[in-house]
XYZ file of N, CA and C in Angstrom:
765
model
N 119.574 -144.016 59.376
C 120.625 -144.326 59.888
C 121.885 -146.031 59.754
N 122.872 -145.702 59.585
C 123.242 -147.308 58.900
C 124.675 -147.402 60.456
N 124.780 -149.591 60.385
C 125.599 -149.668 60.807
C 126.617 -150.052 60.601
N 127.466 -150.068 60.614
C 128.841 -151.020 59.888
C 129.511 -151.887 61.101
N 130.133 -153.086 60.826
C 129.808 -153.611 61.848
C 131.736 -154.486 61.305
N 132.463 -154.551 62.208
C 133.519 -154.780 62.157
C 134.269 -155.896 62.878
N 135.070 -156.521 63.221
C 136.365 -157.247 64.315
C 134.386 -158.497 64.378
N 133.907 -159.274 64.019
C 132.563 -159.443 64.743
C 133.147 -160.903 65.760
N 133.767 -161.592 64.998
C 134.490 -162.677 65.936
C 135.047 -162.345 67.772
N 135.192 -161.064 67.340
C 136.408 -160.110 68.839
C 134.872 -160.648 69.765
N 135.732 -160.411 71.482
C 134.965 -160.394 72.077
C 133.856 -158.976 72.757
N 135.375 -158.457 72.658
C 134.823 -157.318 73.569
C 134.041 -156.240 72.506
N 132.723 -155.695 72.618
C 132.060 -154.803 71.422
C 132.365 -153.107 72.279
N 132.920 -152.407 71.182
C 132.821 -151.018 70.304
C 131.480 -150.794 69.853
N 131.354 -149.137 70.236
C 130.252 -148.159 69.852
C 131.251 -147.506 68.965
N 131.446 -146.661 67.533
C 131.923 -145.530 67.262
C 131.104 -145.002 66.830
N 130.723 -143.505 67.406
C 129.867 -143.042 65.833
C 130.653 -142.383 64.868
N 130.678 -142.570 63.979
C 131.177 -141.921 62.547
C 130.388 -141.038 62.190
N 129.825 -140.390 62.751
C 129.091 -138.813 62.678
C 129.390 -138.211 63.661
N 130.171 -136.652 63.228
C 130.416 -135.834 63.802
C 129.902 -134.423 64.008
N 129.749 -133.978 62.691
C 128.351 -133.149 62.221
C 128.330 -133.045 60.311
N 128.717 -132.846 60.005
C 128.430 -132.409 58.837
C 129.879 -133.698 58.040
N 130.715 -134.462 58.542
C 131.636 -135.085 58.430
C 131.179 -136.699 57.279
N 131.479 -136.916 56.620
C 130.850 -138.110 55.713
C 131.219 -139.601 56.277
N 131.353 -140.694 56.532
C 131.274 -141.456 57.747
C 132.378 -142.388 56.192
N 133.089 -141.857 55.839
C 134.996 -142.541 55.250
C 135.405 -142.372 56.148
N 135.176 -140.505 56.127
C 135.938 -139.611 56.826
C 136.406 -140.958 57.605
N 135.911 -141.601 58.673
C 136.219 -142.720 59.642
C 136.099 -144.257 60.088
N 136.435 -144.437 58.237
C 136.256 -145.632 58.342
C 137.285 -146.516 58.612
N 138.352 -146.382 58.047
C 139.572 -147.169 58.555
C 140.116 -146.614 59.955
N 139.702 -145.307 60.393
C 139.492 -145.720 61.575
C 138.514 -147.123 62.593
N 136.838 -147.029 62.010
C 136.671 -147.998 62.978
C 137.238 -148.792 62.275
N 137.675 -149.677 61.405
C 138.167 -150.893 60.399
C 139.486 -151.459 61.189
N 140.369 -150.310 61.702
C 141.455 -150.785 62.635
C 140.722 -151.685 63.692
N 140.268 -150.739 64.240
C 139.271 -151.391 66.322
C 139.381 -152.428 65.875
N 138.671 -152.986 64.804
C 138.393 -154.313 64.659
C 138.565 -154.986 64.174
N 140.151 -154.538 64.472
C 141.451 -155.829 64.618
C 141.686 -156.414 66.146
N 140.838 -155.202 66.930
C 140.576 -155.799 68.819
C 139.361 -156.155 68.542
N 138.343 -155.059 68.527
C 137.954 -155.494 69.173
C 136.404 -155.963 67.880
N 134.988 -156.071 68.430
C 133.552 -156.204 68.058
C 132.918 -154.095 67.592
N 133.404 -153.721 66.851
C 132.826 -152.698 66.539
C 131.321 -152.427 65.202
N 130.825 -151.212 66.822
C 129.650 -151.494 65.624
C 129.430 -149.434 64.858
N 129.802 -149.585 63.854
C 130.326 -147.519 63.749
C 129.122 -147.678 62.910
N 128.186 -146.184 63.960
C 127.411 -145.493 64.037
C 127.408 -144.380 62.879
N 126.498 -143.971 61.364
C 127.006 -142.398 60.379
C 125.245 -142.651 60.724
N 124.777 -141.314 61.319
C 122.967 -140.933 61.698
C 123.007 -141.529 60.550
N 121.390 -140.372 60.436
C 120.448 -139.515 59.274
C 120.686 -139.360 59.068
N 121.322 -139.052 57.748
C 121.485 -137.294 56.458
C 123.174 -137.899 56.549
N 123.756 -138.404 57.641
C 125.291 -138.430 56.303
C 125.876 -139.850 55.710
N 125.640 -140.595 55.187
C 125.529 -141.300 54.533
C 124.951 -141.210 52.861
N 124.274 -140.298 52.597
C 124.024 -140.418 51.091
C 122.569 -141.002 50.962
N 122.214 -141.602 52.432
C 121.232 -141.956 52.268
C 120.051 -141.341 52.669
N 118.619 -141.503 52.008
C 117.549 -140.674 52.006
C 117.363 -140.694 53.517
N 116.588 -139.120 53.315
C 116.001 -138.314 54.666
C 116.913 -138.232 56.016
N 116.742 -137.233 55.973
C 117.380 -135.955 57.277
C 117.407 -136.843 57.621
N 118.480 -135.864 58.680
C 118.564 -136.111 60.503
C 117.469 -135.321 61.342
N 117.071 -135.849 62.171
C 116.258 -135.249 62.676
C 117.177 -134.040 64.159
N 117.561 -135.375 65.124
C 117.687 -134.805 66.092
C 118.537 -135.599 67.310
N 119.515 -135.271 68.142
C 120.201 -136.380 68.541
C 119.572 -137.576 69.551
N 118.783 -136.651 69.626
C 116.999 -137.669 70.726
C 116.949 -138.745 69.776
N 116.467 -138.426 68.549
C 115.718 -139.780 67.100
C 117.124 -140.470 67.398
N 117.991 -139.729 66.946
C 119.036 -140.556 67.030
C 119.800 -141.609 68.051
N 119.678 -141.012 68.798
C 120.300 -142.247 70.468
C 118.592 -143.034 70.499
N 117.550 -142.993 70.337
C 116.626 -144.111 70.822
C 116.564 -144.948 69.572
N 117.024 -144.843 68.171
C 116.917 -145.498 66.819
C 118.141 -146.063 66.685
N 119.826 -145.698 67.717
C 120.734 -146.645 67.912
C 120.169 -147.844 68.779
N 119.896 -147.297 70.226
C 119.867 -148.074 70.897
C 119.275 -149.292 70.548
N 117.858 -148.690 69.995
C 116.586 -149.831 69.530
C 117.968 -150.720 67.958
N 118.548 -150.575 67.903
C 119.643 -151.215 66.757
C 120.580 -151.941 66.780
N 121.237 -151.952 68.316
C 121.960 -152.634 69.267
C 121.319 -153.477 69.940
N 120.698 -152.745 70.271
C 119.832 -153.982 71.066
C 118.582 -155.219 70.282
N 118.306 -154.538 69.005
C 118.218 -155.874 67.860
C 118.940 -156.586 67.493
N 120.516 -156.312 67.256
C 121.947 -156.941 66.904
C 122.451 -158.125 68.343
N 121.584 -157.968 68.976
C 121.959 -158.476 70.560
C 123.040 -157.628 71.457
N 122.794 -157.116 71.446
C 123.392 -156.099 72.053
C 122.771 -155.443 73.407
N 123.906 -156.673 74.476
C 123.398 -155.641 75.898
C 124.088 -155.041 77.243
N 125.100 -155.122 76.224
C 125.860 -153.586 77.451
C 127.354 -153.429 76.210
N 128.159 -152.488 76.496
C 128.934 -152.309 75.919
C 130.394 -152.178 76.505
N 131.777 -152.966 76.092
C 133.128 -152.608 76.527
C 133.540 -151.416 76.503
N 133.441 -150.572 75.547
C 133.009 -148.976 75.062
C 132.546 -148.017 73.923
N 132.985 -147.143 74.131
C 132.235 -146.217 72.964
C 133.046 -144.977 72.836
N 132.790 -144.447 71.907
C 133.950 -142.788 71.796
C 132.610 -142.556 70.563
N 133.150 -140.988 70.145
C 132.203 -140.122 69.466
C 132.509 -138.696 69.058
N 132.747 -137.895 68.565
C 134.254 -136.746 68.486
C 133.104 -135.654 68.032
N 132.507 -134.560 68.574
C 131.714 -133.736 67.973
C 130.718 -134.122 68.424
N 129.929 -134.317 67.195
C 128.388 -134.312 67.253
C 128.545 -135.621 68.084
N 129.511 -136.230 67.538
C 128.752 -137.820 67.844
C 129.555 -137.866 69.156
N 130.427 -137.467 69.962
C 130.103 -137.062 71.106
C 129.166 -136.992 71.933
N 128.516 -135.781 71.698
C 126.932 -135.424 72.251
C 126.165 -136.560 72.035
N 126.235 -137.609 71.360
C 125.642 -138.729 70.781
C 126.195 -139.519 72.343
N 127.458 -139.346 72.774
C 127.301 -140.473 73.558
C 126.912 -140.125 75.332
N 126.977 -139.015 74.931
C 126.741 -138.065 76.409
C 125.107 -138.534 76.422
N 124.096 -138.310 75.190
C 123.006 -138.468 75.476
C 122.629 -139.887 75.898
N 123.310 -141.065 74.524
C 123.146 -141.969 74.702
C 123.531 -143.596 76.814
N 124.646 -142.502 77.515
C 124.810 -142.938 78.252
C 124.088 -141.976 79.390
N 123.620 -140.868 79.291
C 122.560 -140.816 80.605
C 121.110 -141.837 79.907
N 120.957 -141.415 79.290
C 118.915 -142.644 78.495
C 119.424 -144.572 79.683
N 121.164 -144.013 79.527
C 121.612 -146.183 80.929
C 120.744 -146.875 79.992
N 120.043 -147.399 78.731
C 119.311 -148.070 78.248
C 120.503 -148.938 78.068
N 122.227 -149.025 77.321
C 122.592 -150.619 77.274
C 124.086 -149.623 78.040
N 124.460 -150.441 79.697
C 125.353 -150.235 80.521
C 126.905 -149.422 79.258
N 127.877 -149.158 79.329
C 129.114 -148.816 79.500
C 129.953 -148.849 79.912
N 131.023 -149.737 79.484
C 132.191 -149.828 80.661
C 132.930 -148.304 80.637
N 134.023 -148.055 79.689
C 134.399 -147.217 79.477
C 134.364 -145.975 77.917
N 133.944 -144.845 77.988
C 133.595 -144.184 76.902
C 134.613 -142.722 76.738
N 135.328 -142.630 75.917
C 136.045 -141.694 75.057
C 134.194 -140.687 74.371
N 135.043 -139.862 75.126
C 133.572 -138.203 74.410
C 134.960 -137.426 73.889
N 135.288 -137.272 72.407
C 136.290 -136.287 71.687
C 135.805 -135.020 71.467
N 135.799 -133.633 71.922
C 135.771 -132.445 71.693
C 134.168 -132.431 72.368
N 133.636 -133.366 72.726
C 132.082 -132.892 72.482
C 130.680 -132.644 73.362
N 130.136 -132.194 72.410
C 128.827 -130.973 71.976
C 128.469 -131.233 73.698
N 128.310 -130.200 74.234
C 127.195 -129.865 75.817
C 126.563 -129.418 75.333
N 124.933 -129.427 76.010
C 123.638 -128.348 75.483
C 124.249 -127.539 76.023
N 123.940 -125.976 75.193
C 123.343 -124.639 75.553
C 122.638 -123.839 76.571
N 123.036 -123.357 77.680
C 122.214 -122.805 79.301
C 121.947 -121.611 78.639
N 122.014 -120.601 78.024
C 121.612 -119.523 77.102
C 120.263 -120.001 77.451
N 119.077 -118.462 76.692
C 117.742 -118.062 76.865
C 117.227 -118.745 75.244
N 116.717 -119.294 75.409
C 116.129 -119.803 73.749
C 116.132 -119.006 72.341
N 116.238 -117.459 73.145
C 116.368 -115.930 71.679
C 117.902 -116.166 71.263
N 118.285 -116.570 72.462
C 120.204 -116.746 72.018
C 120.158 -117.345 71.786
N 119.977 -118.662 71.803
C 120.481 -119.912 70.931
C 119.718 -119.981 69.476
N 118.303 -119.680 69.128
C 118.095 -119.440 68.270
C 118.457 -118.551 67.007
N 119.332 -117.154 67.558
C 119.960 -116.340 66.646
C 121.810 -116.839 66.239
N 122.332 -117.977 67.418
C 123.019 -118.937 67.941
C 123.199 -119.811 65.888
N 122.305 -120.689 66.253
C 122.260 -122.006 65.481
C 121.908 -120.643 63.718
N 121.168 -119.647 63.895
C 121.123 -118.548 62.511
C 122.044 -118.471 61.464
N 122.994 -118.220 62.818
C 124.342 -118.072 62.573
C 125.269 -118.947 62.055
N 124.860 -120.649 62.633
C 125.461 -121.302 62.360
C 124.958 -121.727 61.264
N 123.901 -121.766 60.786
C 123.036 -122.499 59.698
C 123.679 -121.775 58.783
N 123.667 -120.714 58.620
C 123.622 -119.502 57.057
C 125.447 -120.160 57.025
N 126.280 -119.659 57.982
C 128.072 -120.617 57.558
C 127.830 -121.655 57.158
N 127.787 -122.747 57.749
C 127.393 -123.975 57.898
C 127.208 -124.564 56.291
N 125.930 -123.681 56.035
C 125.271 -124.144 54.193
C 125.692 -123.679 53.167
N 126.820 -122.368 54.084
C 127.592 -121.500 53.177
C 128.664 -123.159 52.639
N 128.951 -123.113 53.862
C 131.020 -124.225 53.609
C 130.387 -125.397 52.253
N 129.129 -126.346 52.840
C 129.097 -127.332 51.741
C 128.833 -126.328 50.627
N 128.735 -125.621 50.419
C 128.549 -125.030 48.551
C 130.082 -124.018 48.131
N 130.455 -124.340 49.050
C 131.456 -123.513 48.222
C 133.183 -124.264 48.187
N 134.132 -123.896 47.541
C 135.631 -125.251 48.294
C 135.676 -123.914 48.682
N 135.984 -122.722 48.253
C 137.078 -121.784 49.041
C 136.588 -121.859 50.101
N 135.284 -121.664 50.800
C 135.114 -121.735 52.142
C 135.421 -123.028 52.970
N 135.214 -123.541 52.118
C 135.923 -124.867 52.904
C 137.102 -124.738 53.294
N 138.339 -124.466 52.481
C 139.681 -124.780 52.549
C 139.307 -123.284 53.363
N 138.974 -121.535 53.167
C 139.197 -120.831 54.147
C 139.036 -122.274 55.975
N 138.008 -122.238 56.417
C 137.659 -122.963 57.476
C 138.938 -124.244 57.994
N 138.687 -125.294 56.860
C 139.938 -125.950 57.239
C 140.761 -126.327 56.307
N 142.046 -125.826 56.365
C 142.780 -125.681 55.113
C 142.846 -127.289 55.006
N 143.556 -127.541 54.197
C 144.131 -128.829 53.433
C 145.236 -129.284 53.767
N 146.234 -128.316 54.291
C 147.678 -128.993 54.341
C 147.381 -129.441 56.223
N 146.753 -128.236 56.998
C 146.532 -129.524 57.875
C 145.059 -130.440 58.162
N 144.137 -130.785 56.936
C 142.727 -130.831 57.882
C 143.186 -132.301 56.532
N 144.159 -132.421 55.777
C 144.187 -133.997 54.889
C 144.408 -135.424 56.005
N 144.071 -136.828 55.624
C 144.380 -137.556 56.769
C 146.033 -138.512 56.121
N 146.529 -139.054 56.934
C 147.942 -139.288 57.279
C 147.015 -140.460 55.268
N 148.456 -140.022 54.791
C 148.727 -140.825 53.132
C 146.980 -140.772 52.269
N 147.209 -139.700 52.403
C 145.212 -139.295 51.461
C 145.608 -138.628 50.747
N 145.764 -137.935 49.788
C 145.368 -136.840 48.567
C 144.782 -135.125 48.572
N 145.124 -134.616 49.327
C 144.414 -133.316 49.541
C 143.499 -132.971 48.313
N 143.631 -133.230 47.246
C 142.794 -132.416 46.307
C 140.791 -133.534 46.382
N 141.939 -134.529 46.166
C 140.644 -136.394 45.816
C 140.085 -135.968 47.182
N 140.396 -135.259 48.074
C 139.536 -135.569 49.982
C 138.283 -134.623 49.945
N 138.717 -133.581 49.221
C 137.871 -132.268 49.034
C 137.297 -132.257 48.166
N 137.837 -132.527 47.088
C 136.683 -133.079 46.031
C 136.166 -134.198 46.224
N 136.194 -135.569 46.699
C 135.586 -136.092 47.509
C 134.162 -135.304 48.811
N 134.460 -134.280 49.782
C 133.874 -133.814 50.448
C 132.958 -133.040 49.634
N 133.122 -132.080 48.481
C 132.233 -131.353 48.341
C 130.872 -132.263 47.301
N 131.287 -132.900 46.637
C 130.753 -133.658 46.467
C 129.840 -134.752 46.989
N 129.774 -135.280 47.857
C 129.209 -135.748 49.136
C 128.512 -134.356 49.334
N 128.799 -132.980 50.441
C 128.152 -132.410 51.003
C 126.683 -131.896 49.705
N 126.666 -132.025 48.666
C 125.649 -132.071 47.945
C 124.316 -132.921 48.135
N 125.041 -133.901 49.433
C 123.891 -134.802 49.429
C 122.898 -134.304 50.457
N 123.574 -133.773 51.129
C 122.878 -132.897 52.336
C 122.332 -132.008 52.540
N 120.795 -132.023 52.903
C 119.750 -131.195 52.534
C 119.905 -129.617 53.690
N 119.795 -128.717 53.221
C 119.464 -127.812 54.142
C 118.438 -128.297 55.530
N 117.729 -128.678 55.589
C 116.804 -129.504 56.747
C 117.973 -130.061 57.657
N 119.043 -130.847 56.750
C 119.889 -131.798 57.600
C 120.227 -131.394 58.188
N 121.048 -129.852 57.662
C 122.336 -128.979 58.461
C 121.967 -127.838 59.639
N 120.383 -127.586 59.285
C 119.495 -126.769 60.065
C 119.704 -127.725 61.580
N 118.575 -128.620 61.401
C 118.374 -129.728 62.596
C 119.866 -130.460 62.740
N 121.200 -130.249 62.526
C 122.569 -130.869 63.350
C 122.870 -129.907 63.816
N 123.316 -128.534 63.611
C 122.951 -127.255 64.767
C 122.406 -126.997 65.342
N 121.120 -127.439 64.974
C 120.090 -126.549 66.319
C 120.170 -128.285 67.144
N 120.210 -129.203 67.115
C 120.685 -130.260 68.038
C 121.293 -130.813 68.740
N 122.597 -130.492 68.216
C 124.035 -131.164 68.299
C 124.354 -130.217 70.211
N 122.923 -128.660 69.908
C 123.788 -127.660 71.057
C 122.380 -128.070 71.179
N 121.236 -127.855 71.715
C 120.288 -127.900 72.186
C 119.257 -129.329 72.602
N 120.112 -129.959 72.611
C 119.139 -131.288 72.833
C 119.589 -131.732 74.812
N 118.442 -132.495 74.890
C 117.679 -132.948 76.097
C 119.073 -134.157 76.935
N 118.654 -134.014 77.872
C 119.054 -134.476 78.510
C 118.286 -134.849 80.589
N 118.532 -135.805 81.101
C 118.274 -135.685 82.167
C 118.681 -135.488 83.475
N 118.058 -134.004 84.662
C 118.423 -133.581 85.307
C 117.764 -134.704 86.796
N 118.759 -134.730 87.819
C 120.238 -134.203 87.964
C 120.426 -136.599 86.665
N 121.450 -136.162 86.171
C 122.147 -137.259 85.443
C 122.576 -138.498 86.397
N 121.855 -139.639 85.492
C 122.181 -140.917 86.040
C 123.462 -141.368 87.408
N 123.712 -142.355 88.210
C 124.950 -142.740 88.222
C 125.088 -143.778 87.484
N 126.654 -142.946 87.071
C 126.940 -144.772 85.830
C 128.549 -145.194 86.489
N 128.095 -146.215 86.101
C 129.876 -147.405 86.352
C 129.922 -147.301 84.688
N 130.773 -145.715 84.679
C 131.361 -146.163 83.112
C 132.349 -145.216 83.455
N 133.648 -145.866 82.402
C 134.669 -144.898 83.983
C 135.065 -143.995 81.749
N 134.531 -142.397 82.017
C 134.355 -141.456 81.119
C 135.797 -140.587 80.535
N 135.909 -140.258 79.263
C 137.261 -139.198 79.399
C 137.054 -138.571 78.518
N 137.127 -136.871 78.857
C 136.809 -136.072 77.587
C 138.088 -135.705 77.245
N 137.848 -135.631 75.990
C 139.572 -135.522 74.706
C 139.073 -134.059 74.578
N 140.493 -133.197 74.922
C 139.983 -132.263 73.763
C 141.247 -130.942 73.041
N 141.415 -130.930 71.958
C 142.949 -129.914 71.251
C 142.875 -129.085 72.237
N 144.155 -129.220 71.768
C 145.455 -128.034 72.675
C 144.797 -127.009 72.176
N 144.541 -126.698 70.678
C 143.810 -124.874 70.105
C 142.376 -125.118 70.813
N 141.659 -126.258 70.847
C 140.488 -125.843 70.487
C 139.276 -125.570 72.803
N 140.104 -125.959 72.898
C 140.757 -125.570 75.169
C 139.140 -124.661 74.738
N 139.860 -123.186 74.425
C 138.717 -121.571 74.677
C 137.139 -122.345 74.758
N 137.554 -122.708 72.595
C 135.580 -123.267 71.812
C 134.999 -124.130 73.108
N 136.047 -125.232 73.777
C 135.595 -126.446 74.315
C 134.805 -126.200 75.717
N 135.595 -124.780 76.662
C 135.099 -124.510 77.835
C 133.951 -124.971 78.604
N 132.963 -124.006 77.795
C 131.677 -124.121 78.544
C 130.843 -125.262 78.686
N 131.455 -126.720 77.237
C 131.005 -128.114 77.241
C 131.812 -128.669 78.210
N 133.664 -128.339 78.621
C 133.961 -128.305 79.706
C 133.204 -128.898 80.528
N 132.579 -127.487 81.330
C 132.012 -126.730 82.357
C 130.735 -127.692 82.627
N 130.636 -127.696 81.716
C 128.962 -128.768 81.805
C 129.458 -130.047 82.636
N 130.089 -130.814 81.358
C 130.205 -132.183 81.646
C 130.592 -132.552 83.081
N 131.932 -131.963 83.502
C 132.487 -132.052 84.388
C 131.340 -131.741 85.815
N 130.316 -131.081 85.541
C 129.488 -130.768 86.717
C 128.405 -132.312 86.286
N 127.847 -132.319 85.392
C 126.267 -133.577 84.670
C 127.220 -135.203 85.462
N 128.203 -135.306 84.442
C 129.399 -136.465 85.985
C 129.879 -136.939 86.565
N 129.909 -137.598 87.172
C 130.843 -137.701 88.383
C 132.077 -138.122 88.127
N 133.394 -137.277 88.187
C 134.199 -138.194 87.767
C 134.681 -138.491 86.457
N 135.027 -136.847 85.549
C 134.521 -137.243 84.785
C 137.068 -137.009 84.212
N 137.637 -138.395 83.474
C 139.030 -137.240 83.334
C 139.178 -137.157 82.308
N 139.582 -135.989 82.195
C 140.266 -135.136 81.137
C 141.099 -134.727 80.560
N 141.878 -134.842 78.945
C 143.132 -135.116 78.033
C 143.139 -134.068 77.282
N 144.249 -133.863 77.721
C 144.510 -132.026 76.474
C 145.430 -133.550 75.518
N 145.115 -132.661 74.172
C 145.671 -133.449 73.054
C 147.038 -132.220 71.968
N 147.670 -132.084 72.962
C 149.013 -131.523 72.428
C 148.531 -131.148 71.049
N 149.129 -129.658 70.669
C 149.285 -129.536 68.781
C 148.183 -129.928 67.977
N 146.573 -129.978 68.801
C 145.851 -130.291 67.611
C 144.840 -129.216 67.729
N 144.120 -129.853 67.445
C 142.627 -128.651 66.787
C 141.165 -129.505 66.808
N 140.422 -129.420 67.206
C 138.301 -129.765 67.172
C 138.814 -130.978 66.092
N 139.207 -132.302 66.415
C 138.365 -133.319 65.329
C 139.948 -133.662 64.610
N 140.693 -132.901 65.092
C 142.034 -132.851 63.934
C 143.025 -134.655 64.020
N 142.780 -134.980 65.941
C 142.890 -136.244 65.998
C 142.756 -137.405 64.955
N 141.156 -138.361 65.173
C 140.604 -139.136 65.374
C 140.522 -139.195 63.454
N 140.673 -137.629 62.634
C 140.276 -137.839 61.302
C 141.447 -137.570 60.678
N 142.328 -137.389 61.407
C 143.989 -136.308 60.138
C 144.519 -137.712 61.094
N 145.404 -137.327 62.266
C 145.890 -138.369 62.755
C 145.789 -139.613 63.013
N 145.507 -140.694 62.284
C 145.234 -141.774 61.974
C 145.745 -142.848 63.034
N 147.125 -143.145 63.259
C 148.435 -143.669 63.419
C 147.882 -142.940 65.463
N 148.470 -142.512 65.187
C 148.455 -141.473 67.031
C 146.696 -141.709 67.436
N 145.906 -141.763 66.632
C 143.918 -141.592 67.434
C 144.314 -142.704 68.148
N 144.431 -144.350 67.016
C 144.658 -145.548 67.163
C 145.028 -146.154 68.592
N 146.762 -145.670 68.447
C 147.263 -145.698 69.940
C 146.637 -144.978 70.620
N 146.238 -143.952 70.897
C 145.172 -143.141 71.477
C 143.940 -144.159 72.352
N 143.408 -144.716 71.776
C 141.775 -145.026 71.742
C 142.083 -146.225 72.752
N 143.484 -146.757 72.389
C 143.128 -148.206 72.387
C 143.691 -148.340 73.639
N 144.541 -147.319 74.838
C 145.280 -146.842 75.663
C 143.823 -146.680 76.040
N 142.427 -146.077 75.771
C 141.945 -145.259 77.023
C 141.038 -146.045 77.009
N 140.773 -147.496 76.176
C 139.798 -148.787 76.775
C 140.408 -149.964 76.766
């Protein structure tokens, strides 16, 4: 795990999970740096996601290690927290453990645990693993599931960005990919959920609403008073990774 800090002189502390599932840290770096203009940002890149040695193990281990590292850096409370997809799952688990209080949290297309029988979870995991391992090894498959014309960040060159992704994917082990797709969908949460004094927003893109329906249903029942926000015209992860100025505007309003 790596923790990058921006805006060290700012008073309000914000946790930014710079990990979604298989995206590299640099896909989130501009956004984290920009938030550092106003907040003291702790941008976290999980194990196995920044070219560093070692594999990603689990959401539970990531939250435990992250909490320990934040406390080591003197963090006793957070003004805000943000996470996308698996990063949203990390935020959910982090809030549920309650070790560091958070005033405001944004969970962007966050993944909540499956409620299926274990054998079904194993079948889904096998399909996910084969599919995503193949994507990390094939430029054609990557461009099929994430068309460059839609998934190239503002101000970036699609060829350069996708060349960088394919090189970065070489650093992912099969174990990391397997663990990502098992843990993100099957991590543990305490039941019942703890009572929080956190204002929680759950964001989802207009075109991912169907894919997020079980996540939305789960978090609606799990945490009290969650505010849901639909992002028009967007799919999973597009806002933060592609539309940087719009993301910056929305996250500042949420915080």
